[in-house]
Each structure stands twice: as structure tokens, then as C-alpha cells.
Coordinates of C-alpha atoms and ligand atoms in Angstrom, one line a residue:
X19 CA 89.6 79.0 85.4
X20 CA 91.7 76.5 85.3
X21 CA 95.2 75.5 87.7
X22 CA 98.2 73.2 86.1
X23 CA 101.9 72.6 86.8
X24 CA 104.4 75.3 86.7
X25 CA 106.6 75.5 83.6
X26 CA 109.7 77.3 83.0
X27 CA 107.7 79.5 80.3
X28 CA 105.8 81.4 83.9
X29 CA 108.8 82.6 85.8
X30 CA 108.0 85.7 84.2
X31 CA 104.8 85.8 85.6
X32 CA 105.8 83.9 88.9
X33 CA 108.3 86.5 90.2
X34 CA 105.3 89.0 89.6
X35 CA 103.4 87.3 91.6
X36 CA 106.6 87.0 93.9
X37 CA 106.8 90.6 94.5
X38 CA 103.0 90.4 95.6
X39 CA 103.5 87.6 97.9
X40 CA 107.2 88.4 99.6
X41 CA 106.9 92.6 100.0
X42 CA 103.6 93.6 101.9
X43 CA 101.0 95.9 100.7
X44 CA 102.5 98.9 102.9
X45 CA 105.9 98.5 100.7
X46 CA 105.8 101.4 98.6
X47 CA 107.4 101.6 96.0
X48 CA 107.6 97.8 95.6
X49 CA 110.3 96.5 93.8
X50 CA 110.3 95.4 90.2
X51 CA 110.1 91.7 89.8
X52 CA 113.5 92.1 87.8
X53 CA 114.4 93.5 91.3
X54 CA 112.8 90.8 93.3
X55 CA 115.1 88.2 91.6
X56 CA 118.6 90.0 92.8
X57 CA 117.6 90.6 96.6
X58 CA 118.6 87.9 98.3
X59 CA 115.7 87.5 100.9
X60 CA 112.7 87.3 97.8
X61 CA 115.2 85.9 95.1
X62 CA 115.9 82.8 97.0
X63 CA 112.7 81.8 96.8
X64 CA 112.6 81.3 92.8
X65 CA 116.0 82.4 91.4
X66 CA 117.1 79.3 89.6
X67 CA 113.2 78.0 89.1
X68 CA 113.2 74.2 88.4
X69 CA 115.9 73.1 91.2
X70 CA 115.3 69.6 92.7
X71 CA 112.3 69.6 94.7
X72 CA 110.5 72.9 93.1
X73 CA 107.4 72.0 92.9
X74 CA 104.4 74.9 91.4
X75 CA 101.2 75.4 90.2
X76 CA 99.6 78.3 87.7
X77 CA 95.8 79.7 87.1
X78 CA 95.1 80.7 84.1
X79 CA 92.0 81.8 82.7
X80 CA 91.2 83.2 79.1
X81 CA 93.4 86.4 79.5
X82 CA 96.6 84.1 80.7
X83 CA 98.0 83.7 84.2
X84 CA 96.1 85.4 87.1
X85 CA 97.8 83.4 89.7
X86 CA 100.5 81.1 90.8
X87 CA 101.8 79.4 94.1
X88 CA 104.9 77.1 94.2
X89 CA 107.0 75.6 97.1
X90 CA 110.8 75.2 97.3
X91 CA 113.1 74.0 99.8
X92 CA 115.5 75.6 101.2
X93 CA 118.7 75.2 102.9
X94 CA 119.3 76.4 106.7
X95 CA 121.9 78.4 106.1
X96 CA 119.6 80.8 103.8
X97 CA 116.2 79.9 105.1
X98 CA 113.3 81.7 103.7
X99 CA 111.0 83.2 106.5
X100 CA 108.9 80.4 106.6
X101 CA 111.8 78.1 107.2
X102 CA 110.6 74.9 109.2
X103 CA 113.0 72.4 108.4
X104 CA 115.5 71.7 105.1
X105 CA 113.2 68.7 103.5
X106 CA 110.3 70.7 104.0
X107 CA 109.3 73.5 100.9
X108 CA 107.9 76.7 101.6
X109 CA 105.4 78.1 99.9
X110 CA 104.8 81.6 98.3
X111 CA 101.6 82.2 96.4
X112 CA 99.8 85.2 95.1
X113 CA 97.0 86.2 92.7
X114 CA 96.4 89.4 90.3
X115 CA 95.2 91.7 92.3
X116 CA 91.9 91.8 89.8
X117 CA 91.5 88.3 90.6
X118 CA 91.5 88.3 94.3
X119 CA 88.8 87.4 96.4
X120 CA 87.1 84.7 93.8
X121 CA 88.3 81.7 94.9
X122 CA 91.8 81.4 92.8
X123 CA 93.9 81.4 96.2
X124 CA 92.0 78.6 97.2
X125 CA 92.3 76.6 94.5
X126 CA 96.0 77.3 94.0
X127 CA 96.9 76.6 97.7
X128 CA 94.7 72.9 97.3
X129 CA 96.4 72.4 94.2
X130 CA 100.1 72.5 95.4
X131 CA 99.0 70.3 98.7
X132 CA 97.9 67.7 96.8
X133 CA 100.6 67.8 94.4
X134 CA 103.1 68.1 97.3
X135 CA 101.1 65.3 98.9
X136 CA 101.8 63.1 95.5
X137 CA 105.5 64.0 95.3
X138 CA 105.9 62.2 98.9
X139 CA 106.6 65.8 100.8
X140 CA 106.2 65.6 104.2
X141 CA 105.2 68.9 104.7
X142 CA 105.1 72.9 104.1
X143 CA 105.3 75.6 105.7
X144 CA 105.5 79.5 104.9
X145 CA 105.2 82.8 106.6
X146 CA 102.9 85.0 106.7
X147 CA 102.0 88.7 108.2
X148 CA 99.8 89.1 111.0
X149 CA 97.9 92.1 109.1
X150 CA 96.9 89.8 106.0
X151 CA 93.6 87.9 107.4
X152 CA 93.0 86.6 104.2
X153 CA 96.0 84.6 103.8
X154 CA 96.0 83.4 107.5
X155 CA 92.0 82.5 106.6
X156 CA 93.1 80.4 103.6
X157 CA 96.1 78.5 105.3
X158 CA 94.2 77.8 108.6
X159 CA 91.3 76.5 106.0
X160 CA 93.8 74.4 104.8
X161 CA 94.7 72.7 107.7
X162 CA 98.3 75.1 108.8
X163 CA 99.0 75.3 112.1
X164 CA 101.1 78.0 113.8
X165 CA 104.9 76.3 115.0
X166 CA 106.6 79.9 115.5
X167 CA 107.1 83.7 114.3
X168 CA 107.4 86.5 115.7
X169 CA 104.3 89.3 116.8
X170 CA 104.1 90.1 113.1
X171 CA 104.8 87.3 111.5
X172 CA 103.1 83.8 111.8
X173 CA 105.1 81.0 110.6
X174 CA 103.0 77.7 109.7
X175 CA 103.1 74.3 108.9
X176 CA 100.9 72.0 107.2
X177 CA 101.8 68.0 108.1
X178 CA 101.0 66.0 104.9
X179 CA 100.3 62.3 105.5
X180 CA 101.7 61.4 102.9
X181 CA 105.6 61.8 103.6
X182 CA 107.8 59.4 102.9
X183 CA 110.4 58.6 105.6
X184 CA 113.6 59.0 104.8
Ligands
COA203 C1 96.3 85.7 99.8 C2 95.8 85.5 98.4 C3 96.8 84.6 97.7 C4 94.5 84.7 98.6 O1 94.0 84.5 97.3 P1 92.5 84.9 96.9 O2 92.2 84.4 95.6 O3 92.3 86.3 97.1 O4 91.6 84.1 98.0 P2 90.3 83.2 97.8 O5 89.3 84.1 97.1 O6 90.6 81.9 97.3 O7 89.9 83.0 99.4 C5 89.7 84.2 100.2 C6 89.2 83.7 101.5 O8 89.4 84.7 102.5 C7 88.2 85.1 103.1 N1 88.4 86.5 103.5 C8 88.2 87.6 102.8 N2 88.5 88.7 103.5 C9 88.8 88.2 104.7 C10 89.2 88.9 105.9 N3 89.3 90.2 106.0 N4 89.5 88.1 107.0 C11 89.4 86.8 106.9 N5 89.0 86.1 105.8 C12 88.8 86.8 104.7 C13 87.2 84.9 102.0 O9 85.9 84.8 102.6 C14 87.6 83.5 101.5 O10 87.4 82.5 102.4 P3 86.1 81.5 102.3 O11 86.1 81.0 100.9 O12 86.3 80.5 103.3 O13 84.9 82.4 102.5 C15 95.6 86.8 97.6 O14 94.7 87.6 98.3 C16 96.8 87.5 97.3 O15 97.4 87.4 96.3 N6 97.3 88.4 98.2 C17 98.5 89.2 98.0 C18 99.7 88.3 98.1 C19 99.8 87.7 99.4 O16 99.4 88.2 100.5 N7 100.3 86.4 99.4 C20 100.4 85.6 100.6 C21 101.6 86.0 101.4 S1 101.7 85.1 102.9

């Protein structure tokens, strides 16, 4: 397996993997990803993919993509659910359901940290449901902290030393 940057050749396969990450498991039927892309809560968190400040990551193994996790920031006045602050990107990630479980997740999440980390970000944060313990394992692993949410929803933050001040 193997994780590298984002082009605009995967936003195919990203808003896939956005419908995974931004409608739970209970959502049935789910919307298409063609779908995800025109409602405004999901769309706004890749409509327009390659904006200032996108930053994203892809893993690929010898069938193609089988997961992807990018970070975007967003403005206040259409925060994402995640939404910490305007210069700080929130994440959405996902892997192919096939794929889960191995490790990708893992690898996706360090690999957007660290390129976060290189980019001068200052942080991330995202949101994340109460009834998915394996995402709250991975983000907690990875050093997210809880700074609000509601009794389903978590909303975390990862600090990154690296920020730049402005
Ligand atoms: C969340 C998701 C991205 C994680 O990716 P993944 O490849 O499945 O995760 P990994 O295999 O890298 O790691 C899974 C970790 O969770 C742990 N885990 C598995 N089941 C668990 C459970 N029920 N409770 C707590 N931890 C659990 C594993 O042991 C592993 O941690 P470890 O390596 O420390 O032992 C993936 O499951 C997914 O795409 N889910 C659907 C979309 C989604 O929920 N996105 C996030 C929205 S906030």
C-alpha cells in the first residue's frame, strides 16, 4: 500500500469516500456521491477541490484507491461540523469498506498530520459520532483532544507544533 498527495484526477474517488465519512452507517439509503457534492452540509467539504489551503492524501494499492483523507478550511459563516476556528482545516477521511480495519486509516490520518505539519497549519480538527469507536480510537491515537460537540458528536482538535504565527 502505498499513501501520496491528492490530485485533482481522485475527486471522483474522494467524494466516495465523502459519502462514507460525512453520512453515518445508519443513513440508508445514502446518498450518491454525485449527490453528496450538491448538499450543502457534505459538499462544502470538497466542492471546488484544490482551493487555497486544501491539503489531501490518497492510498492506493494494486487495484487503485482504497482510501483517502484531506483537510480544508472553512469559513464561519458555513462551518463544517468540525469547525474549530477559520485558519484551522478540518478533516474528513474514509477507507473502502474492504479495506477497513488493516491499518490504511492510520496511515492516511499520519500522513495528512505530517503534511499539515509541513504546510505550517496550526492545527485540525473534525467531528466525529459518538457510535464510531474506531474513528474516535484513531484520532485519540493521534494525539486529538475533545474542545466541544454535542452528546453525539465529539468535535476534536489536534494542536500541531508546527504553526506558524500569523
Ligand atoms: C474510520 C476509518 C477511516 C478508520 O480506518 P481503518 O483503516 O479502518 O482504521 P485502521 O485499521 O487504521 O485502525 C483501526 C484502529 O481501530 C481499532 N479498533 C477497531 N475496532 C475498534 C473498536 N470497536 N473500538 C475501538 N477501537 C477499535 C483497531 O484496533 C485499530 O487500532 P490499533 O491499530 O491501535 O489497534 C474507517 O474505518 C472508515 O472509513 N470508516 C467509515 C468512514 C468514517 O467513519 N470516517 C470517519 C468519520 S469521523
Amino acid at each position: 500500500m502505498n499513501v501520496r498527495p491528492a490530485e485533482a484526477r481522485d475527486v471522483a474517488f474522494m467524494a466516495a469516500m465523502l459519502v462514507e465519512s460525512a453520512y453515518p452507517p445508519w443513513i440508508d439509503p445514502k446518498p450518491t456521491p454525485a449527490e453528496a457534492l450538491t448538499y450543502p452540509h457534505s459538499a462544502r467539504y470538497l466542492r471546488s477541490w484544490g482551493r487555497a489551503g486544501d491539503l489531501g492524501v490518497i492510498a492506493e494499492d494494486e487495484s487503485g484507491a482504497i482510501g483517502a483523507a484531506w483537510c480544508r478550511l472553512l469559513p464561519a459563516s458555513e462551518p463544517g461540523y468540525g469547525f474549530v476556528a477559520e485558519d484551522v482545516p478540518e478533516i474528513s477521511i474514509a477507507v473502502l469498506a474492504g479495506h477497513r480495519g488493516e491499518g490504511v486509516g492510520k496511515r492516511l490520518l499520519t500522513a495528512l498530520i505530517e503534511d499539515s505539519s509541513s504546510h505550517g497549519v496550526r492545527g485540525l480538527s473534525l467531528s466525529v459520532h459518538l457510535l464510531n469507536p474506531v474513528a474516535l480510537h484513531i484520532y485519540e491515537q493521534a494525539g486529538f483532544v475533545r474542545v466541544g460537540g454535542t452528546d453525539t458528536l465529539r468535535v476534536m482538535l489536534l494542536t500541531l507544533p508546527s504553526g506558524r504565527l500569523p
